[in-house]
Amino acid sequence: MAQCKVWLDNYNTGQYFPGSQIQGKVVLNFTSETKCRSVKLRLFGLEHTEWTTTEEYTEPGSNERRTRDITIEGNNEIFSTELILYGAQTGTTTLSAGQHIYPFNLNLPIEIPASYNNEYGSVLFKLISIVDRPMAFDYKDEVIFLVASLIDLNHLRKPELLESTSYSDDKTVCCLCCAQGPITMDVTLPKRTLVPEETVNVSVRMSNLSNTNIEGVELKLKQVINCSVTTPQRDSKTINNTIIHLKEVGLGAHGENTYVFPVKLPSNSPIPNFTLCQLFKVHYKYTVTAVLPGVHSNLEVEMYPEIGNIEIGHQAPFGGYQPPPVTTYPVAQPSYPPAGPGYQQYPQYPQGGNPSQNYQDPALPPYGAPPPGVYPSAGAFPPPATMPSFTGYTPKAQEAAGYPSAPPAMPPAQLPPSYDSIEK
């Protein structure tokens, strides 16, 4: 009987940030001596997309064309790191019966995306502990954790985005083949950037020289997310989220008016960061619309702002923010196998209490941590338990063929929700 678990010691805030240090330990419990190559830890950043579509095919033995459902998907490894905690890549060694604890410290890369999930896929981060056993199935455990990655507009290196920009369009309304005067729309955007809780006043000057009334003037800010798949064929899906929708009264025939739309991005607006992602892309679009009656098509002006968390000319916060209150979870006293040969030389769980209390106190959030309530926001990504698992590695089929599976794990202790695991 064997047990392999990953524990995170500094995940009290429920999220990490780019450059964060991940502190934890791999805990192994064996009832007998176990042969292995190594005990190692893998850290991944993964993106996965998947949906079902239809394809046409020809029925064998006939020329009849039919359709069937197929699953298409995309997988991309954003980054990966491997750390050997015991043993080596080659050769074999043994682990004695009893408990073995291997503390670890890993740093996330500075430039990584944020955790994300939607109906077509996800961006997730995963730690996997592996007891690499020759000629047998490995013992494994994994934990999925959240990463909050802010978008710093300074990285665009485009100071001209802070300059005022004007856009215009016009159309001529026709009635019974007789052209009327033009309807003109001039839109002035003070700057082409936007961050949460900031208000940008968009000015719209309307000139209606036609005989047709304008029923209303509207402004929408949309978030457009593109999701792609690559296997067995390329395809894409688009998600349109309306973040802001403002309306003003219309304008009568032969009239003029200037409208001012105060655009304020709510603090809880999800702003996904897809840095280094190949399967997910996002852009934003302003659409100002003059709504015309009947069969007349509306007059629209579109603009494409850059939206992020840190404005051009501002700096990311370097600490100074207090972490949110830590939620404590009851941890049941685990039951482990009796000590075997060599067992006493390894650290043991204390009698009663949290097994991690003998380790260093959790560190405060690293630099770049947002102030409470700014980001990540509700809806930006779900808790880890709801995220679909991504299979990035296959079993060692050649070695494992004809060998029994790993023995069943011991009854799991009642662990905090963040310690989801796979027990062999």
CSV table of C-alpha atoms in Angstrom, one decimal:
chain,number,residue,atom,x,y,z
A,1,MET,CA,0.0,0.0,0.0
A,2,ALA,CA,1.4,3.4,-1.0
A,3,GLN,CA,0.4,7.0,-0.8
A,4,CYS,CA,1.8,10.1,-2.7
A,5,LYS,CA,0.6,13.6,-2.0
A,6,VAL,CA,1.6,17.2,-2.8
A,7,TRP,CA,1.1,19.9,-0.2
A,8,LEU,CA,1.2,23.6,-0.8
A,9,ASP,CA,2.5,25.6,2.2
A,10,ASN,CA,2.0,29.2,1.0
A,11,TYR,CA,-1.3,29.1,-0.9
A,12,ASN,CA,-3.3,30.9,1.8
A,13,THR,CA,-4.4,33.7,-0.5
A,14,GLY,CA,-5.8,31.2,-3.0
A,15,GLN,CA,-3.6,32.4,-5.8
A,16,TYR,CA,-0.1,32.9,-7.0
A,17,PHE,CA,1.4,35.7,-9.2
A,18,PRO,CA,4.0,35.7,-11.9
A,19,GLY,CA,7.4,35.3,-10.3
A,20,SER,CA,5.8,33.8,-7.1
A,21,GLN,CA,7.7,31.2,-5.1
A,22,ILE,CA,5.7,28.1,-4.6
A,23,GLN,CA,6.6,26.4,-1.3
A,24,GLY,CA,5.4,23.0,-0.4
A,25,LYS,CA,6.4,19.4,0.1
A,26,VAL,CA,5.8,15.9,-1.4
A,27,VAL,CA,4.8,13.4,1.3
A,28,LEU,CA,5.2,9.6,0.6
A,29,ASN,CA,4.0,6.8,2.7
A,30,PHE,CA,4.9,3.1,2.1
A,31,THR,CA,4.1,-0.1,3.9
A,32,SER,CA,7.0,-1.9,2.3
A,33,GLU,CA,10.3,-1.1,0.7
A,34,THR,CA,9.8,0.5,-2.8
A,35,LYS,CA,12.1,0.4,-5.7
A,36,CYS,CA,12.2,3.6,-7.9
A,37,ARG,CA,14.4,5.7,-10.2
A,38,SER,CA,13.5,9.1,-8.6
A,39,VAL,CA,11.0,11.2,-6.9
A,40,LYS,CA,10.3,14.3,-9.0
A,41,LEU,CA,8.1,17.3,-9.3
A,42,ARG,CA,6.8,18.8,-12.5
A,43,LEU,CA,5.3,22.3,-12.8
A,44,PHE,CA,3.2,23.1,-15.9
A,45,GLY,CA,1.4,25.9,-17.5
A,46,LEU,CA,-1.1,24.4,-20.0
A,47,GLU,CA,-3.8,25.6,-22.3
A,48,HIS,CA,-6.5,23.3,-23.7
A,49,THR,CA,-9.5,23.8,-26.0
A,50,GLU,CA,-12.1,21.3,-27.1
A,51,TRP,CA,-15.5,21.1,-28.7
A,52,THR,CA,-17.6,18.9,-30.9
A,53,THR,CA,-18.3,19.5,-34.6
A,54,THR,CA,-19.6,17.5,-37.6
A,55,GLU,CA,-17.8,16.2,-40.6
A,56,GLU,CA,-18.9,14.5,-43.8
A,57,TYR,CA,-17.6,11.1,-44.9
A,58,THR,CA,-18.4,8.5,-47.5
A,59,GLU,CA,-19.8,5.2,-46.3
A,60,PRO,CA,-17.4,2.3,-47.2
A,61,GLY,CA,-18.9,0.2,-50.0
A,62,SER,CA,-21.2,2.9,-51.2
A,63,ASN,CA,-21.0,6.5,-52.5
A,64,GLU,CA,-23.5,7.7,-49.9
A,65,ARG,CA,-22.4,10.8,-48.0
A,66,ARG,CA,-23.1,11.0,-44.3
A,67,THR,CA,-22.2,13.2,-41.4
A,68,ARG,CA,-20.8,12.3,-37.9
A,69,ASP,CA,-19.8,14.1,-34.8
A,70,ILE,CA,-16.1,14.4,-34.0
A,71,THR,CA,-14.2,16.1,-31.2
A,72,ILE,CA,-11.6,18.6,-32.2
A,73,GLU,CA,-9.1,20.1,-29.7
A,74,GLY,CA,-6.0,22.1,-29.1
A,75,ASN,CA,-3.2,21.6,-26.6
A,76,ASN,CA,-0.2,23.8,-25.8
A,77,GLU,CA,2.3,23.6,-23.1
A,78,ILE,CA,3.1,27.2,-22.1
A,79,PHE,CA,6.0,26.3,-19.9
A,80,SER,CA,7.3,23.4,-17.9
A,81,THR,CA,9.8,22.8,-15.1
A,82,GLU,CA,11.0,19.5,-13.6
A,83,LEU,CA,12.7,19.2,-10.2
A,84,ILE,CA,14.2,15.9,-9.0
A,85,LEU,CA,13.7,15.6,-5.2
A,86,TYR,CA,15.4,12.2,-4.8
A,87,GLY,CA,17.3,9.8,-7.0
A,88,ALA,CA,18.3,10.4,-10.6
A,89,GLN,CA,17.0,10.2,-14.2
A,90,THR,CA,18.7,6.8,-14.7
A,91,GLY,CA,19.5,3.9,-12.4
A,92,THR,CA,17.4,2.6,-9.5
A,93,THR,CA,17.3,3.2,-5.8
A,94,THR,CA,15.0,2.2,-3.0
A,95,LEU,CA,12.8,3.9,-0.5
A,96,SER,CA,12.3,2.3,2.9
A,97,ALA,CA,8.9,1.6,4.4
A,98,GLY,CA,7.4,4.5,6.3
A,99,GLN,CA,7.0,8.2,5.6
A,100,HIS,CA,9.3,10.4,3.5
A,101,ILE,CA,8.9,14.1,3.2
A,102,TYR,CA,10.6,16.2,0.5
A,103,PRO,CA,10.2,20.0,0.8
A,104,PHE,CA,10.5,22.1,-2.4
A,105,ASN,CA,10.7,25.6,-3.6
A,106,LEU,CA,9.8,26.5,-7.2
A,107,ASN,CA,9.5,29.9,-8.8
A,108,LEU,CA,6.9,30.7,-11.4
A,109,PRO,CA,8.2,32.5,-14.6
A,110,ILE,CA,7.8,36.3,-14.7
A,111,GLU,CA,5.9,36.3,-18.0
A,112,ILE,CA,3.0,34.0,-17.8
A,113,PRO,CA,-0.8,34.2,-18.5
A,114,ALA,CA,-3.5,34.2,-15.9
A,115,SER,CA,-5.7,31.2,-15.1
A,116,TYR,CA,-8.8,31.2,-17.3
A,117,ASN,CA,-11.8,29.0,-18.1
A,118,ASN,CA,-14.7,29.1,-20.4
A,119,GLU,CA,-17.1,26.8,-22.2
A,120,TYR,CA,-14.4,26.0,-24.9
A,121,GLY,CA,-11.3,25.5,-22.8
A,122,SER,CA,-9.0,26.7,-20.1
A,123,VAL,CA,-5.6,28.0,-19.1
A,124,LEU,CA,-4.4,26.2,-16.0
A,125,PHE,CA,-1.4,25.6,-13.9
A,126,LYS,CA,-0.5,22.2,-12.3
A,127,LEU,CA,2.0,20.6,-10.0
A,128,ILE,CA,2.5,16.8,-10.4
A,129,SER,CA,4.6,14.7,-8.0
A,130,ILE,CA,5.8,11.4,-9.5
A,131,VAL,CA,7.5,8.4,-7.9
A,132,ASP,CA,9.2,7.0,-11.1
A,133,ARG,CA,9.1,3.2,-10.7
A,134,PRO,CA,10.9,1.0,-13.3
A,135,MET,CA,8.8,-1.7,-14.9
A,136,ALA,CA,5.6,-0.5,-13.0
A,137,PHE,CA,3.1,2.2,-13.0
A,138,ASP,CA,4.2,5.4,-11.3
A,139,TYR,CA,2.7,6.8,-8.1
A,140,LYS,CA,1.4,10.3,-8.8
A,141,ASP,CA,-0.5,13.1,-7.3
A,142,GLU,CA,-1.4,16.5,-8.7
A,143,VAL,CA,-2.8,19.9,-7.6
A,144,ILE,CA,-4.2,22.6,-9.8
A,145,PHE,CA,-3.7,26.2,-8.5
A,146,LEU,CA,-4.7,29.7,-9.7
A,147,VAL,CA,-2.5,32.4,-11.1
A,148,ALA,CA,-3.5,36.0,-11.2
A,149,SER,CA,-1.5,37.8,-13.9
A,150,LEU,CA,-2.0,41.5,-14.3
A,151,ILE,CA,-1.9,43.2,-17.7
A,152,ASP,CA,0.6,46.1,-17.7
A,153,LEU,CA,-0.1,48.5,-20.6
A,154,ASN,CA,3.5,49.8,-20.2
A,155,HIS,CA,4.7,46.7,-22.0
A,156,LEU,CA,2.9,47.8,-25.2
A,157,ARG,CA,5.5,50.6,-25.5
A,158,LYS,CA,3.0,52.8,-27.2
A,159,PRO,CA,2.7,56.2,-25.4
A,160,GLU,CA,0.6,57.5,-28.4
A,161,LEU,CA,-2.3,55.5,-27.0
A,162,LEU,CA,-2.7,58.2,-24.4
A,163,GLU,CA,-3.4,60.8,-27.1
A,164,SER,CA,-6.8,61.9,-28.2
A,165,THR,CA,-8.1,60.3,-31.4
A,166,SER,CA,-11.1,61.1,-33.6
A,167,TYR,CA,-13.2,58.8,-35.8
A,168,SER,CA,-16.0,59.7,-38.1
A,169,ASP,CA,-18.5,58.2,-40.6
A,170,ASP,CA,-21.6,59.4,-42.4
A,171,LYS,CA,-24.4,58.0,-44.5
A,172,THR,CA,-27.1,59.3,-46.8
A,173,VAL,CA,-30.6,58.1,-46.1
A,174,CYS,CA,-32.7,57.4,-49.2
A,175,CYS,CA,-36.5,57.4,-49.3
A,176,LEU,CA,-38.4,56.4,-52.5
A,177,CYS,CA,-35.2,56.7,-54.5
A,178,CYS,CA,-34.8,60.3,-53.4
A,179,ALA,CA,-31.6,61.0,-51.5
A,180,GLN,CA,-31.9,63.1,-48.4
A,181,GLY,CA,-29.2,65.0,-46.5
A,182,PRO,CA,-26.4,63.1,-44.8
A,183,ILE,CA,-26.2,61.9,-41.2
A,184,THR,CA,-22.7,62.5,-39.8
A,185,MET,CA,-21.1,61.0,-36.7
A,186,ASP,CA,-17.9,62.3,-35.2
A,187,VAL,CA,-16.5,60.4,-32.2
A,188,THR,CA,-13.6,61.7,-30.1
A,189,LEU,CA,-11.8,59.3,-27.8
A,190,PRO,CA,-9.6,61.1,-25.2
A,191,LYS,CA,-7.3,58.1,-25.1
A,192,ARG,CA,-7.2,54.5,-26.4
A,193,THR,CA,-6.5,52.8,-23.0
A,194,LEU,CA,-8.8,51.8,-20.1
A,195,VAL,CA,-8.2,50.3,-16.7
A,196,PRO,CA,-10.7,49.3,-14.0
A,197,GLU,CA,-12.4,52.1,-12.1
A,198,GLU,CA,-11.2,54.7,-14.6
A,199,THR,CA,-13.8,57.0,-16.4
A,200,VAL,CA,-13.2,58.0,-20.0
A,201,ASN,CA,-15.6,60.5,-21.5
A,202,VAL,CA,-16.3,59.6,-25.1
A,203,SER,CA,-17.7,62.6,-27.1
A,204,VAL,CA,-20.1,61.9,-30.0
A,205,ARG,CA,-21.2,64.8,-32.2
A,206,MET,CA,-24.2,64.0,-34.4
A,207,SER,CA,-25.4,66.0,-37.3
A,208,ASN,CA,-28.7,65.0,-38.9
A,209,LEU,CA,-29.4,66.8,-42.2
A,210,SER,CA,-31.9,64.2,-43.3
A,211,ASN,CA,-35.7,64.1,-43.0
A,212,THR,CA,-35.4,60.9,-40.8
A,213,ASN,CA,-35.3,61.0,-37.0
A,214,ILE,CA,-32.5,59.2,-35.2
A,215,GLU,CA,-34.2,57.0,-32.6
A,216,GLY,CA,-31.3,56.8,-30.2
A,217,VAL,CA,-27.5,56.8,-29.8
A,218,GLU,CA,-25.7,54.0,-28.1
A,219,LEU,CA,-22.2,53.0,-27.0
A,220,LYS,CA,-21.1,49.5,-26.3
A,221,LEU,CA,-17.8,48.1,-25.1
A,222,LYS,CA,-17.3,44.5,-26.0
A,223,GLN,CA,-14.7,41.9,-25.1
A,224,VAL,CA,-14.1,39.5,-27.9
A,225,ILE,CA,-12.3,36.2,-27.0
A,226,ASN,CA,-11.1,33.9,-29.8
A,227,CYS,CA,-10.6,30.2,-29.0
A,228,SER,CA,-8.7,28.0,-31.5
A,229,VAL,CA,-8.3,24.2,-32.0
A,230,THR,CA,-5.7,22.5,-34.1
A,231,THR,CA,-6.3,18.7,-34.1
A,232,PRO,CA,-7.5,16.9,-36.3
A,233,GLN,CA,-8.4,20.2,-38.0
A,234,ARG,CA,-8.2,23.9,-37.4
A,235,ASP,CA,-11.2,25.8,-36.2
A,236,SER,CA,-12.1,28.7,-34.0
A,237,LYS,CA,-14.9,29.9,-31.8
A,238,THR,CA,-15.7,33.5,-30.7
A,239,ILE,CA,-17.2,34.7,-27.4
A,240,ASN,CA,-18.6,38.2,-27.3
A,241,ASN,CA,-19.1,39.7,-23.9
A,242,THR,CA,-20.7,43.1,-23.6
A,243,ILE,CA,-19.0,44.9,-20.7
A,244,ILE,CA,-20.6,48.4,-21.0
A,245,HIS,CA,-23.8,49.5,-22.7
A,246,LEU,CA,-24.8,53.1,-22.6
A,247,LYS,CA,-27.9,54.7,-24.2
A,248,GLU,CA,-28.9,58.3,-25.0
A,249,VAL,CA,-32.0,59.9,-26.6
A,250,GLY,CA,-32.3,60.3,-30.3
A,251,LEU,CA,-32.0,63.3,-32.6
A,252,GLY,CA,-34.7,64.8,-34.8
A,253,ALA,CA,-34.5,65.6,-38.5
A,254,HIS,CA,-32.2,68.6,-39.3
A,255,GLY,CA,-30.8,68.6,-35.8
A,256,GLU,CA,-27.4,68.6,-34.2
A,257,ASN,CA,-26.3,67.5,-30.8
A,258,THR,CA,-23.1,66.4,-28.8
A,259,TYR,CA,-23.4,63.4,-26.5
A,260,VAL,CA,-20.9,62.6,-23.8
A,261,PHE,CA,-20.7,58.9,-22.7
A,262,PRO,CA,-18.9,58.4,-19.4
A,263,VAL,CA,-17.3,55.0,-19.9
A,264,LYS,CA,-16.2,53.5,-16.5
A,265,LEU,CA,-14.9,50.0,-16.4
A,266,PRO,CA,-16.3,48.2,-13.3
A,267,SER,CA,-13.7,46.9,-10.8
A,268,ASN,CA,-15.1,43.4,-11.1
A,269,SER,CA,-14.7,43.2,-14.9
A,270,PRO,CA,-12.8,40.1,-15.8
A,271,ILE,CA,-9.7,41.0,-17.8
A,272,PRO,CA,-8.0,37.8,-19.0
A,273,ASN,CA,-4.3,37.8,-19.6
A,274,PHE,CA,-3.3,35.5,-22.5
A,275,THR,CA,0.4,36.3,-22.6
A,276,LEU,CA,2.3,33.5,-24.5
A,277,CYS,CA,-1.0,31.7,-25.3
A,278,GLN,CA,-1.5,30.3,-28.7
A,279,LEU,CA,-5.1,29.0,-28.4
A,280,PHE,CA,-6.7,32.1,-26.7
A,281,LYS,CA,-6.7,35.7,-27.9
A,282,VAL,CA,-8.6,38.7,-26.7
A,283,HIS,CA,-9.4,42.2,-28.0
A,284,TYR,CA,-11.8,44.9,-27.1
A,285,LYS,CA,-14.1,47.0,-29.3
A,286,TYR,CA,-16.1,50.3,-28.8
A,287,THR,CA,-19.1,50.5,-31.0
A,288,VAL,CA,-21.0,53.8,-31.2
A,289,THR,CA,-24.4,53.4,-33.0
A,290,ALA,CA,-26.9,55.9,-34.3
A,291,VAL,CA,-30.2,53.8,-34.4
A,292,LEU,CA,-32.3,54.5,-37.4
A,293,PRO,CA,-36.0,53.5,-37.9
A,294,GLY,CA,-37.5,51.0,-40.3
A,295,VAL,CA,-35.5,49.5,-43.1
A,296,HIS,CA,-32.6,52.0,-42.8
A,297,SER,CA,-29.4,50.5,-41.6
A,298,ASN,CA,-27.8,52.0,-38.6
A,299,LEU,CA,-24.7,54.2,-38.7
A,300,GLU,CA,-21.8,52.8,-36.7
A,301,VAL,CA,-18.3,53.8,-35.7
A,302,GLU,CA,-15.9,51.2,-34.3
A,303,MET,CA,-12.8,51.7,-32.2
A,304,TYR,CA,-10.3,49.3,-30.6
A,305,PRO,CA,-9.0,50.3,-27.2
A,306,GLU,CA,-6.3,48.5,-25.1
A,307,ILE,CA,-7.6,47.4,-21.7
A,308,GLY,CA,-5.4,46.3,-18.8
A,309,ASN,CA,-4.9,46.6,-15.1
A,310,ILE,CA,-1.9,49.0,-15.0
A,311,GLU,CA,-2.1,52.3,-17.0
A,312,ILE,CA,0.7,53.6,-19.2
A,313,GLY,CA,3.0,55.7,-17.0
A,314,HIS,CA,2.0,53.9,-13.8
A,315,GLN,CA,3.8,51.2,-11.9
A,316,ALA,CA,2.7,47.9,-10.6
A,317,PRO,CA,2.4,47.8,-6.8
A,318,PHE,CA,5.5,46.4,-5.1
A,319,GLY,CA,4.0,44.9,-2.0
A,320,GLY,CA,2.3,47.1,0.5
A,321,TYR,CA,-1.0,45.3,0.1
A,322,GLN,CA,-2.3,43.2,2.9
A,323,PRO,CA,-3.4,39.7,1.9
A,324,PRO,CA,-7.1,38.8,2.2
A,325,PRO,CA,-8.1,37.0,5.4
A,326,VAL,CA,-6.9,33.5,5.4
A,327,THR,CA,-9.6,30.8,5.5
A,328,THR,CA,-8.7,28.0,7.8
A,329,TYR,CA,-9.9,24.4,7.1
A,330,PRO,CA,-10.2,21.6,9.5
A,331,VAL,CA,-7.6,18.9,8.8
A,332,ALA,CA,-8.3,15.4,10.0
A,333,GLN,CA,-5.5,13.5,11.7
A,334,PRO,CA,-4.1,11.2,9.0
A,335,SER,CA,-3.5,7.6,9.6
A,336,TYR,CA,-0.1,6.4,8.2
A,337,PRO,CA,1.6,3.1,8.2
A,338,PRO,CA,3.8,2.1,11.1
A,339,ALA,CA,7.4,3.1,11.1
A,340,GLY,CA,9.7,0.8,9.1
A,341,PRO,CA,13.4,0.6,8.8
A,342,GLY,CA,14.9,4.0,8.4
A,343,TYR,CA,11.6,5.7,9.1
A,344,GLN,CA,12.8,7.7,12.1
A,345,GLN,CA,15.3,9.7,10.0
A,346,TYR,CA,12.5,11.5,8.2
A,347,PRO,CA,10.3,14.3,9.6
A,348,GLN,CA,7.0,13.1,11.0
A,349,TYR,CA,3.7,14.8,11.2
A,350,PRO,CA,3.0,16.2,14.6
A,351,GLN,CA,0.3,14.5,16.8
A,352,GLY,CA,-2.8,16.6,16.0
A,353,GLY,CA,-2.9,19.8,14.1
A,354,ASN,CA,-1.9,20.8,10.6
A,355,PRO,CA,1.0,18.8,9.1
A,356,SER,CA,2.5,21.9,7.7
A,357,GLN,CA,3.0,23.7,11.0
A,358,ASN,CA,6.6,22.6,11.3
A,359,TYR,CA,7.4,24.5,8.1
A,360,GLN,CA,8.1,28.1,7.4
A,361,ASP,CA,5.2,30.5,7.8
A,362,PRO,CA,3.5,31.4,4.5
A,363,ALA,CA,5.0,34.4,2.8
A,364,LEU,CA,3.1,37.5,2.0
A,365,PRO,CA,2.0,37.9,-1.7
A,366,PRO,CA,4.9,38.8,-3.9
A,367,TYR,CA,5.3,42.1,-5.7
A,368,GLY,CA,2.7,42.7,-8.4
A,369,ALA,CA,-0.1,41.6,-6.1
A,370,PRO,CA,-3.2,43.7,-6.7
A,371,PRO,CA,-5.1,45.5,-4.0
A,372,PRO,CA,-8.0,43.6,-2.6
A,373,GLY,CA,-11.0,43.8,-4.9
A,374,VAL,CA,-9.1,44.9,-8.0
A,375,TYR,CA,-8.0,41.6,-9.7
A,376,PRO,CA,-8.7,38.8,-10.1
A,377,SER,CA,-12.4,39.5,-10.2
A,378,ALA,CA,-15.4,37.3,-9.8
A,379,GLY,CA,-15.9,35.4,-13.1
A,380,ALA,CA,-12.4,35.7,-14.3
A,381,PHE,CA,-11.8,32.0,-13.6
A,382,PRO,CA,-13.5,29.3,-11.5
A,383,PRO,CA,-12.0,27.5,-8.5
A,384,PRO,CA,-9.6,24.7,-9.4
A,385,ALA,CA,-12.1,21.9,-8.8
A,386,THR,CA,-14.2,23.0,-11.7
A,387,MET,CA,-11.4,23.2,-14.2
A,388,PRO,CA,-11.2,20.2,-16.6
A,389,SER,CA,-8.1,18.0,-16.2
A,390,PHE,CA,-5.5,18.2,-18.9
A,391,THR,CA,-3.6,15.0,-19.8
A,392,GLY,CA,-0.2,16.1,-20.9
A,393,TYR,CA,1.6,12.8,-20.3
A,394,THR,CA,0.8,9.2,-21.1
A,395,PRO,CA,1.7,6.2,-19.0
A,396,LYS,CA,4.8,4.2,-19.7
A,397,ALA,CA,2.9,1.7,-21.8
A,398,GLN,CA,6.0,-0.3,-22.9
A,399,GLU,CA,7.2,-0.8,-19.3
A,400,ALA,CA,3.8,-1.3,-17.8
A,401,ALA,CA,2.4,-3.8,-20.2
A,402,GLY,CA,1.7,-7.0,-18.3
A,403,TYR,CA,2.3,-5.6,-14.9
A,404,PRO,CA,-0.4,-5.0,-12.3
A,405,SER,CA,-1.5,-1.5,-11.4
A,406,ALA,CA,-0.3,0.4,-8.4
A,407,PRO,CA,-1.8,-0.8,-5.1
A,408,PRO,CA,-4.9,1.1,-3.9
A,409,ALA,CA,-4.2,4.2,-1.8
A,410,MET,CA,-5.0,4.5,1.8
A,411,PRO,CA,-8.3,6.2,2.8
A,412,PRO,CA,-7.6,9.9,2.2
A,413,ALA,CA,-7.5,12.4,5.0
A,414,GLN,CA,-9.9,15.3,5.0
A,415,LEU,CA,-7.8,17.9,3.2
A,416,PRO,CA,-8.5,21.5,2.3
A,417,PRO,CA,-10.2,22.0,-1.1
A,418,SER,CA,-7.0,23.2,-2.8
A,419,TYR,CA,-5.4,19.9,-2.2
A,420,ASP,CA,-7.2,17.9,-4.9
A,421,SER,CA,-5.2,14.8,-5.7
A,422,ILE,CA,-5.1,11.6,-7.7
A,423,GLU,CA,-4.1,8.7,-5.6
A,424,LYS,CA,-2.7,5.5,-7.0
